Structure formats: C-alpha cells, structure tokens
XYZ file of C-alpha atoms in Angstrom:
556
model
C -50.029 30.704 -19.280
C -52.268 30.634 -22.205
C -52.489 26.973 -22.376
C -54.924 26.891 -25.049
C -52.632 29.194 -27.275
C -49.586 26.857 -26.747
C -51.298 23.679 -27.711
C -51.443 23.908 -31.447
C -47.823 24.824 -32.120
C -46.738 22.179 -29.275
C -48.686 19.621 -30.926
C -47.087 20.290 -34.311
C -43.590 20.409 -32.799
C -44.339 17.031 -31.147
C -45.180 15.528 -34.597
C -41.656 16.806 -35.960
C -39.540 16.113 -33.266
C -37.212 13.217 -33.022
C -37.065 10.403 -30.515
C -36.381 10.774 -26.966
C -33.741 8.760 -24.901
C -30.708 7.158 -26.888
C -32.188 7.253 -30.154
C -32.638 10.959 -29.660
C -29.027 11.721 -28.701
C -27.829 9.910 -31.493
C -30.376 12.004 -33.927
C -29.070 15.283 -32.046
C -25.494 14.380 -32.029
C -24.048 17.932 -32.492
C -26.221 19.180 -29.452
C -24.973 15.861 -27.467
C -21.349 16.573 -28.343
C -21.700 20.343 -27.270
C -23.390 19.027 -23.954
C -20.706 16.494 -23.273
C -18.044 19.150 -23.497
C -19.887 21.450 -21.604
C -20.424 18.960 -18.776
C -16.654 18.891 -17.984
C -17.945 21.606 -15.325
C -19.779 18.725 -13.710
C -16.724 16.549 -13.867
C -14.729 19.326 -12.045
C -17.129 19.237 -9.322
C -17.246 15.404 -9.103
C -13.495 15.248 -9.227
C -13.134 17.928 -6.479
C -15.632 16.317 -4.446
C -14.305 12.868 -4.681
C -10.635 13.416 -4.522
C -10.539 15.255 -1.066
C -12.203 12.005 0.718
C -9.243 10.121 -0.112
C -6.721 13.024 0.540
C -7.946 13.417 3.976
C -7.055 9.882 4.915
C -3.460 10.159 3.293
C -0.833 9.981 5.906
C 1.385 12.960 4.795
C -1.693 15.183 4.497
C -2.651 13.908 7.900
C 0.802 15.031 9.314
C 0.843 18.456 7.448
C -2.710 19.238 8.510
C -3.044 17.387 11.617
C -4.480 20.195 13.678
C -7.505 20.392 11.486
C -7.762 16.666 10.403
C -7.820 15.190 14.055
C -10.628 17.150 15.492
C -14.020 16.378 14.231
C -15.204 19.843 14.157
C -12.361 21.430 12.174
C -12.573 18.336 9.835
C -15.916 19.183 9.031
C -15.169 22.761 8.189
C -12.143 21.575 6.081
C -14.454 19.493 3.922
C -17.662 21.858 3.816
C -16.131 25.135 3.318
C -16.180 24.518 -0.350
C -20.016 23.920 -0.185
C -20.170 27.329 1.447
C -18.318 29.007 -1.303
C -20.413 27.162 -3.923
C -23.473 28.593 -2.152
C -22.142 32.153 -2.788
C -21.109 31.160 -6.257
C -24.575 30.060 -7.010
C -26.339 33.103 -5.866
C -23.960 35.347 -7.940
C -24.390 33.200 -10.975
C -27.950 33.880 -11.659
C -27.238 37.497 -12.363
C -23.935 36.812 -14.395
C -25.746 34.197 -16.378
C -28.089 36.930 -17.632
C -25.872 39.612 -18.075
C -22.542 38.043 -19.435
C -24.247 34.987 -21.331
C -24.333 31.185 -19.823
C -21.066 30.615 -21.988
C -18.797 33.796 -20.453
C -20.139 32.902 -17.116
C -18.854 29.097 -17.486
C -15.226 30.927 -18.430
C -15.092 33.273 -15.478
C -16.263 30.257 -13.137
C -13.288 28.131 -14.641
C -11.045 31.047 -13.689
C -11.870 31.323 -10.342
C -11.637 27.443 -9.796
C -8.057 27.397 -11.124
C -7.046 29.995 -8.719
C -8.714 27.880 -5.753
C -6.931 24.795 -7.081
C -3.561 26.306 -7.160
C -3.939 27.742 -3.627
C -4.839 24.277 -2.322
C -1.925 22.542 -4.135
C 0.571 24.909 -2.849
C -0.636 24.689 0.798
C 1.366 24.109 3.785
C -1.162 25.027 6.479
C -4.717 24.362 7.126
C -5.964 27.795 6.529
C -4.647 27.691 3.083
C -6.670 24.639 2.281
C -9.684 26.289 4.026
C -9.125 29.496 1.892
C -8.323 27.403 -1.569
C -11.337 25.390 -1.110
C -13.674 28.247 -0.526
C -12.412 29.818 -3.701
C -12.775 26.554 -5.425
C -16.046 26.375 -4.362
C -17.228 29.807 -5.791
C -16.157 28.288 -9.264
C -17.597 24.843 -8.750
C -21.101 26.504 -7.421
C -21.206 28.627 -10.631
C -20.558 25.799 -13.055
C -23.204 23.557 -11.212
C -25.698 26.179 -12.077
C -24.267 27.519 -15.598
C -23.768 24.096 -17.114
C -27.041 22.623 -16.705
C -28.734 25.973 -17.813
C -26.662 26.078 -20.854
C -27.353 22.341 -21.759
C -31.228 22.713 -20.964
C -31.388 25.974 -23.292
C -29.541 24.271 -25.845
C -31.460 20.793 -26.059
C -34.531 20.067 -28.067
C -37.236 19.111 -25.527
C -37.466 15.369 -26.623
C -33.697 14.759 -25.248
C -33.464 17.691 -22.661
C -33.710 15.556 -19.614
C -31.032 13.114 -20.949
C -28.597 15.894 -21.795
C -29.066 17.508 -18.482
C -28.534 14.194 -16.818
C -25.122 14.463 -18.382
C -23.928 16.785 -15.900
C -24.775 14.203 -13.248
C -23.015 11.672 -15.537
C -19.991 13.932 -15.653
C -19.915 14.425 -11.633
C -19.881 10.851 -11.103
C -17.318 10.183 -13.874
C -15.211 12.750 -11.939
C -15.798 11.022 -8.796
C -14.717 7.638 -10.099
C -11.565 8.981 -11.495
C -10.744 10.622 -8.336
C -11.102 7.896 -6.032
C -8.806 5.708 -8.154
C -6.246 8.400 -8.610
C -6.088 8.782 -4.907
C -5.933 4.843 -4.431
C -2.822 5.181 -7.041
C -1.039 8.375 -5.752
C -1.510 7.011 -2.126
C 1.395 4.729 -3.063
C 3.701 7.419 -3.953
C 6.792 7.097 -1.390
C 4.807 4.289 0.521
C 1.656 4.594 2.431
C 3.031 5.547 5.799
C 5.980 7.446 7.228
C 7.836 7.641 3.907
C 5.055 8.712 1.963
C 5.798 11.821 -0.335
C 3.450 15.008 -0.134
C 3.177 14.599 -3.910
C 0.692 11.800 -2.907
C -2.118 14.299 -2.164
C -0.599 17.457 -3.929
C -0.790 15.585 -7.411
C -4.365 14.588 -7.386
C -5.543 18.267 -6.278
C -3.246 19.538 -9.101
C -4.769 17.446 -11.739
C -8.046 19.379 -11.725
C -6.387 22.174 -13.867
C -6.260 20.016 -16.827
C -10.107 19.589 -17.582
C -10.755 22.999 -16.143
C -8.337 24.461 -18.775
C -9.762 22.371 -21.472
C -13.507 23.807 -20.383
C -12.533 27.382 -19.956
C -10.694 27.488 -23.541
C -13.083 25.113 -25.570
C -16.549 26.786 -24.174
C -15.279 29.899 -26.207
C -15.703 27.903 -29.249
C -19.214 26.927 -28.414
C -22.467 28.688 -29.611
C -24.344 30.971 -27.359
C -27.492 29.733 -25.816
C -30.437 30.531 -28.152
C -32.509 31.455 -25.519
C -29.964 33.823 -23.890
C -29.753 35.268 -27.481
C -33.325 36.063 -27.717
C -33.147 37.643 -24.237
C -30.606 40.067 -25.700
C -32.522 40.911 -28.906
C -29.901 38.723 -31.318
C -32.924 36.933 -32.734
C -30.913 36.264 -35.871
C -27.991 34.647 -34.207
C -30.530 32.422 -31.960
C -32.074 31.209 -35.043
C -28.692 30.157 -36.667
C -27.889 28.658 -33.494
C -31.052 26.550 -33.615
C -30.805 25.367 -37.259
C -26.947 24.398 -36.591
C -27.767 22.555 -33.381
C -30.736 20.887 -35.119
C -28.717 20.197 -38.362
C -31.738 21.639 -40.099
C -32.117 24.657 -42.436
C -33.352 27.984 -40.799
C -36.506 27.961 -42.496
C -37.479 24.411 -41.612
C -40.862 24.118 -39.621
C -39.130 22.541 -36.649
C -36.350 25.415 -36.143
C -39.063 27.964 -36.821
C -41.646 26.582 -34.418
C -39.150 26.131 -31.501
C -37.631 29.788 -32.227
C -41.098 31.414 -32.120
C -41.913 29.522 -28.952
C -38.745 31.089 -27.458
C -39.720 34.411 -28.845
C -43.284 34.347 -27.746
C -42.503 33.486 -24.356
C -39.844 36.244 -24.059
C -41.909 38.901 -25.353
C -44.827 38.170 -23.343
C -42.590 38.212 -20.288
C -40.777 41.439 -21.124
C -44.022 43.260 -21.376
C -45.198 42.055 -18.080
C -41.809 43.078 -16.834
C -42.322 46.619 -18.106
C -45.774 46.775 -16.737
C -44.460 45.945 -13.106
C -41.369 47.600 -13.174
C -41.717 50.828 -15.540
C -39.213 52.834 -13.493
C -36.372 50.321 -14.434
C -36.529 50.361 -18.182
C -34.076 53.040 -19.227
C -31.439 50.490 -20.052
C -28.842 51.799 -17.702
C -26.514 49.334 -15.563
C -28.113 50.350 -12.333
C -31.740 49.888 -13.557
C -30.813 46.488 -14.943
C -29.292 45.535 -11.479
C -32.248 46.801 -9.659
C -34.697 44.866 -12.202
C -32.602 41.687 -11.259
C -33.099 42.135 -7.705
C -36.852 42.979 -7.905
C -37.128 39.610 -10.286
C -35.457 37.651 -7.393
C -38.042 39.264 -5.061
C -40.774 38.175 -7.610
C -40.183 34.659 -7.355
C -41.747 34.976 -3.667
C -44.785 37.351 -4.753
C -46.384 35.040 -6.995
C -48.147 31.947 -5.856
C -46.980 29.879 -8.889
C -43.587 31.182 -8.857
C -43.300 30.558 -5.030
C -44.462 27.131 -5.761
C -41.639 26.603 -8.018
C -39.172 28.073 -5.630
C -40.595 25.412 -2.965
C -40.339 22.344 -5.272
C -36.752 23.314 -6.715
C -35.210 24.128 -3.115
C -37.051 21.228 -1.370
C -35.708 18.679 -4.180
C -31.997 20.075 -3.355
C -32.795 19.571 0.255
C -33.875 16.124 -0.292
C -31.208 15.205 -2.477
C -28.444 16.485 0.078
C -30.449 14.641 2.969
C -30.169 11.140 1.479
C -26.711 11.454 3.041
C -24.787 10.870 -0.312
C -22.319 13.284 0.322
C -21.664 12.051 3.683
C -20.686 8.810 1.917
C -18.575 10.584 -0.662
C -16.576 12.969 1.747
C -16.063 10.447 4.449
C -16.219 7.079 2.545
C -12.675 5.796 3.752
C -13.723 6.673 7.385
C -17.149 5.142 7.161
C -15.653 1.831 5.441
C -13.252 1.657 8.404
C -15.972 1.984 10.902
C -17.876 -0.942 9.155
C -14.919 -2.976 10.102
C -12.710 -2.669 6.941
C -9.080 -2.458 8.240
C -6.128 -0.552 6.701
C -6.147 2.755 4.840
C -5.628 0.786 1.377
C -8.558 -1.374 1.844
C -10.871 1.397 2.540
C -9.458 3.565 -0.490
C -10.374 0.553 -2.514
C -13.765 -0.036 -1.282
C -14.253 3.840 -1.874
C -13.185 3.287 -5.551
C -15.972 0.726 -5.736
C -18.353 3.483 -4.773
C -17.072 5.533 -7.627
C -17.605 2.788 -10.052
C -21.131 1.784 -9.354
C -22.485 5.365 -9.125
C -20.840 6.145 -12.442
C -22.464 3.090 -14.034
C -26.039 3.545 -12.476
C -26.107 7.020 -13.966
C -25.676 5.790 -17.336
C -29.382 4.472 -17.852
C -30.673 7.611 -16.324
C -28.914 9.480 -19.158
C -30.340 7.118 -21.734
C -33.879 6.533 -20.376
C -34.953 9.345 -18.425
C -37.011 11.120 -21.234
C -38.839 7.973 -21.721
C -39.627 6.866 -17.956
C -40.140 10.288 -16.687
C -38.821 11.992 -13.578
C -41.383 10.886 -10.954
C -40.777 7.126 -11.140
C -36.989 7.457 -11.041
C -36.794 9.863 -8.146
C -39.642 7.705 -6.116
C -37.801 4.237 -6.752
C -34.449 5.846 -5.939
C -35.478 7.343 -2.685
C -37.094 4.368 -0.938
C -34.208 2.080 -2.180
C -31.660 4.414 -0.429
C -33.712 4.543 2.650
C -33.717 0.749 2.679
C -30.037 0.711 2.589
C -29.570 3.320 5.338
C -31.992 1.506 7.772
C -30.409 -1.881 7.140
C -26.790 -0.641 7.432
C -28.022 1.040 10.629
C -29.361 -2.235 11.919
C -26.025 -4.135 11.226
C -23.811 -1.224 12.566
C -26.178 -1.083 15.800
C -25.690 -4.910 16.511
C -22.073 -5.413 15.433
C -20.056 -2.211 15.727
C -18.197 -3.525 18.630
C -17.514 -6.642 17.185
C -16.837 -6.480 13.411
C -13.969 -8.490 13.654
C -16.051 -11.458 14.829
C -18.710 -10.848 12.183
C -16.824 -10.304 8.858
C -19.769 -11.160 6.592
C -22.075 -8.612 8.434
C -19.370 -6.016 7.655
C -19.067 -6.787 3.986
C -22.836 -6.736 3.869
C -22.920 -3.263 5.168
C -20.297 -2.256 2.606
C -22.328 -3.754 -0.213
C -25.156 -1.929 1.112
C -23.160 1.266 0.808
C -22.429 0.314 -2.888
C -26.224 -0.362 -3.570
C -27.099 3.040 -1.959
C -24.503 4.592 -4.415
C -26.317 2.916 -7.398
C -29.811 4.051 -6.045
C -28.379 7.555 -6.134
C -26.569 7.456 -9.370
C -29.800 6.562 -11.352
C -32.386 8.686 -9.624
C -31.708 11.888 -7.196
C -28.329 12.596 -8.819
C -29.470 13.326 -12.459
C -33.192 13.953 -11.833
C -33.189 16.529 -9.012
C -30.838 18.673 -11.295
C -33.306 18.279 -14.499
C -36.124 19.200 -12.371
C -34.389 22.518 -11.218
C -33.440 23.280 -14.746
C -36.560 22.888 -16.393
C -39.335 24.370 -14.161
C -38.634 28.073 -14.677
C -40.146 30.819 -17.068
C -37.671 32.012 -19.442
C -36.906 35.393 -17.989
C -36.696 34.270 -14.331
C -34.592 30.774 -15.364
C -31.094 32.098 -14.329
C -32.344 33.489 -11.080
C -34.627 30.441 -10.339
C -32.142 28.020 -10.826
C -29.647 29.902 -8.744
C -32.023 29.871 -5.711
C -33.078 26.253 -5.930
C -29.134 25.455 -6.566
C -28.233 27.403 -3.711
C -30.245 25.102 -1.664
C -28.426 22.243 -2.606
C -25.023 23.752 -1.751
C -26.306 25.214 1.713
C -27.563 21.873 2.702
C -24.284 20.153 1.159
C -22.304 22.383 3.418
C -24.356 21.352 6.620
C -24.099 17.807 5.950
C -20.514 18.194 5.021
C -19.918 19.900 8.464
C -22.088 17.828 10.814
C -21.436 14.199 9.640
C -18.046 13.843 11.537
C -19.647 14.953 14.657
C -22.788 12.694 13.939
C -20.644 9.556 13.184
C -18.701 10.198 16.300
C -21.357 10.872 18.832
C -24.673 9.139 17.355
C -22.977 6.379 15.449
C -25.445 4.230 13.575
C -28.144 6.768 14.338
C -26.699 8.740 11.508
C -27.824 6.117 8.971
C -31.294 6.249 10.625
C -31.440 9.836 10.314
C -30.439 9.863 6.525
C -32.910 6.920 6.009
C -35.643 8.743 7.362
C -35.033 11.849 5.178
C -34.717 9.694 2.067
C -38.092 8.016 2.782
C -39.486 11.786 3.166
C -37.853 12.885 -0.105
C -39.622 9.953 -1.904
C -42.945 10.875 -0.331
C -42.458 14.710 -1.183
C -41.810 13.513 -4.908
C -45.000 11.312 -4.932
C -47.325 13.677 -3.694
C -46.199 17.343 -4.277
C -43.993 17.362 -7.507
C -45.749 17.155 -10.903
C -44.235 15.029 -13.918
C -42.413 17.558 -16.274
C -41.366 14.827 -18.752
C -41.604 15.707 -22.387
C -42.627 19.237 -22.176
C -40.715 22.353 -23.649
C -39.548 24.985 -21.045
C -42.141 27.231 -22.322
C -44.886 24.986 -21.639
C -43.990 24.416 -18.025
C -46.215 27.197 -17.148
C -48.979 25.104 -17.867
C -47.789 22.426 -15.706
C -48.063 24.635 -12.671
C -51.181 26.343 -13.658
C -52.347 29.607 -14.650
C -54.473 30.603 -11.621
C -52.007 33.348 -10.579
C -52.148 34.904 -13.989
C -54.815 37.770 -14.904
C -57.123 37.058 -17.622
C -55.524 40.156 -19.509
C -52.126 38.218 -19.127
C -53.686 35.180 -20.935
C -55.123 37.132 -23.801
C -51.780 39.077 -24.200
C -49.899 36.014 -24.760
C -52.317 34.715 -27.098
C -52.059 37.837 -29.032
C -48.462 37.655 -28.959
C -48.377 34.201 -30.268
C -50.854 35.034 -32.975
C -48.705 37.978 -34.104
C -45.761 35.814 -34.242
C -47.449 33.026 -36.040
C -46.767 30.233 -33.415
C -50.524 29.439 -33.243
C -50.927 29.062 -37.078
C -49.325 26.793 -39.632
C -45.934 26.351 -40.557
C -46.368 28.620 -43.661
C -47.139 31.577 -41.501
C -44.002 31.434 -39.379
C -41.931 33.054 -41.912
C -43.825 36.281 -41.435
C -43.435 36.406 -37.955
C -41.114 39.235 -37.275
C -42.986 41.780 -39.577
C -46.411 40.507 -37.480
C -44.441 41.186 -34.307
C -43.766 44.841 -35.350
C -47.362 45.387 -36.100
C -48.380 44.081 -32.804
C -46.224 46.444 -30.818
C -47.543 49.284 -32.830
C -50.841 48.354 -31.992
C -50.005 48.039 -28.447
C -48.515 51.527 -28.232
C -51.275 53.010 -30.170
C -53.896 52.075 -27.507
C-alpha cells in the first residue's frame, strides 16, 4: 500500500530506532519485561503439552484410565482433544481480541483454562479427562493467539521478532519443566503398584499457579497501542508507546511510530466504510456482521488470500514436522527405540525438554538479525535428516534393539537433535511470521485463522500418531521427515522475508497489485495529513491536519 508514501517515515524511523537482537532487548527493557510476563501464556501451553506425555505412562493413571489408555484410538483422543478445543478457542479469539482488547482476552482465556485444569485434576473417569482437556484447550488456544498478538503490537520493529519468539521460549520452558516434574512425581508412592494417584494429579494441578499469576498480573499491564488506536483512544496509545519506549510523548521516534499506526488505521477504516456502509451505525449486531465480513474479506482479496495461505501453510508444516508426535508420545517412542523401563524413558524425555529449551534461546537473541527464512529452512532440513536416519535405524533394528544398544542410543540422540532443530527454527519463527503478516484492521482475525490451522493439524497429529506407530512403525518417521523437507522448500520458494519491517510496512512485502489506484492515493493523502511523510516537526500538528482531511473528504 502506497509504498512510496511509507518510505520517508520508515527511513527516518530506522535511523532513530535501536539495535536488533539482544542489544535491542536490553535497550527496550520495559517492553521486554512486559513480554516475558505475558508469555506466561506460552508456559501454560508448553507445560500442559508436556505434562500429559509423562502422565500417560504413569502406573496409577494407566490403572485409573485403562479403558482409554490401552487402546491406540482412544489414547489418541485423550491427547488430541485438547487441540480440538484449542482450535475452537482460536477461532473465537479473533473477534474477542478486537472487541474486549488483547489484554482482557488473555484474562478470559486464563479463567477458562483454570476451569479445565480443575476438571482434569479431580477426574476419576476418562470422560472427565476428555472434557477437562477440551475446556483447557479452549483457553490454551486463545492464549496461543492473544499473547503473540499482544507482544507483536507492543514491541518496536527492531526487536519484534525476538519478543514474539519469547512465546516459543516460554512454551519450551513449560515443556522442559513439565517433563522433569513428571519424572519427580512418578516416584510418589513408588513407580508401580504402590504409586499414589498424586503422582499424576499433582503435576496437572500445578498448572493453576502460573495461570493465576498471569490472569491477575496482566490486569496491571498496558493495553496494546494498536488496539487503543483501533478504538479511538489515541492519547492513551501515545502514552503507552512513550512509556514502553522510555521516551517523552513528543519525541520523534514515539511520534513517528504513533503516526504510522494511525495512518494505517484511518486508511483501513475508510476502506471498510466504503465496502460495508450498511454496518457503520455502531450497534453490536453491525459490529458482529462487520467482523464476519472481515473474515470473508480475507478470502476475496488476492493479496490477503496469499497471507492466509502463507500463515495457514506455515502452521501446517510446523505440525507435520512431527514435533508434537514426539512431545506427546516421547516416553512410548523412546521405549520403542530400545530404552527399557518407565523411569529411563521419562528421563530421556526430560532431555528433550532441556535441549529444546536451550535451542530456543539463540532464536530469541538473533532472529531479528539473521532473518526468518534462513532459520526456518535450516531447521526443516535438519529435522528431515533426523527423521530419515531414525527411520533407517528403526527399520533395521526394531526387532533386535537389545543386541544393538549403540544404534538404539543413536536413534535417541537423533530425537534430541530433532528437538534442537525445532527449538531454534520452526518453534519460534513460524509464530513470528503468523503474527506479523497482517494489516492492522484484520490482524486479530488473520492470526486466528492461521493459528487455527496449527491447532487443527496439531489435533490430527495427536490423533493419528499412536495408530501410525502401531501399524506402520518406522514409516511414521519417513512420513514426518518428508513433510519436514517439503516445509523447507515451501519457505525457500514461496514465503517472503519479513525481517526488520514494521507491521504497517508488511503490505509492501506482499505487493499492492490488488489495490486500486484510488486506494494508493488515499493512503498518501492520509499520511500527508497526519504528517507522517514530513519531517518530525510536522508530526505535532497531525491531529488538526487529520480533522481538516476528514472535512475535505466529506465535502467532496
């Protein structure tokens, strides 16, 4: 959109903004601290994801839920129903994030999450686990969309990727902690017939602690400045940007960033009013219909449809790397690779959590310097290589692991290398792309559609993996390896690099061929009225200029 108009202010912002990566995070410590806190939502998801893999193999859980655990089909449902709930949660969150705010949507998601956890912790039948995990999934899915959205809209462009990557770092930290808590609580009362049911009820219940901290603490965090602009609260948005950047409200950098947001918002509101004049009366039902038609508009414009395809397919390939097949069924997979005993397989699973967490740290520090594409491509090819070698070793020795101990440990080591490959690449970077490719007015709904692809494919992976492991054995790894390789090719040839661009500049990346010449002229006119194409001295007269601009539009 109006790339020529955006360029002057973008160039000036780049001369004023701080460094990227770790140096930028230190410089923007307030934003960094807020994002770390908000990313507790990722920790909740990671913990919930990891804790259940260990619980599935605990003796007392197996005894209590034997009817579900001992059948590969129902075992798949026990795991994957959380992802089905998350899929519904994500689809609802796009609308809620725009209406309630990103902040209050996080609060609501935490409340739903806590209800689901309580139902699971008190369960005495598999039906209660199924219901509790579905409700928990509603909350987790909502958090998986709302938290990256909140972080992306609060972060300055130079560190936005690193801050959004904190979501994945939080997820991997939650996975790591849950694996080791499972390992420890597995000893409560012993590891066999004497084991107490606290061994699995306690790790499930512990999820309530970070959830309550997040739900209460987020109330003291600022609103997203972009959401404030969406709702006509410009003065608050300016103060949030000022506080987050630790600069006075009239500083050049704060003014320029505010005006970029405002110009994009005004442009999109005018286009929306032209497309849907019948829904401009401000009533709730009109707002709902406008939101529904906004969803449909994602599929009617070529440039927006490209973003839908990139976001959805990125999430598709992330899940079909097989990462959640590893995380959900790691103890069973390690047992299949020759490790004997529940305790040893849980220990090996704990190593997966550690290496994945450690591998995510470099992504947080350097993703804004290296870029998204090199990281995703290298990670995809590394994971594909691991899958194929594991498939070869399993095909050769699956009937004789006791006689080929070294090969078994080699296969286990490749699972850990796979976890490293995912941790530094597709874990954080796929969510970064999904969070940053959308225009302002459609960002909440766009992310919800792309993230729903993640959860639906996550659901399918969780559902089919036990059956695949049972019936096709090493072919499971060939299958996931092939999709990992295809994911790398998809990024290489079809996904543009988005490193270092403001959220408002993303339109330039996807081209303006779908926009009419009048749309271009209008955005240039808006930006000129706001002062965003002029020098910093004119930004202080932006609001009066905007009023004059609107009066001139209505008089035509």
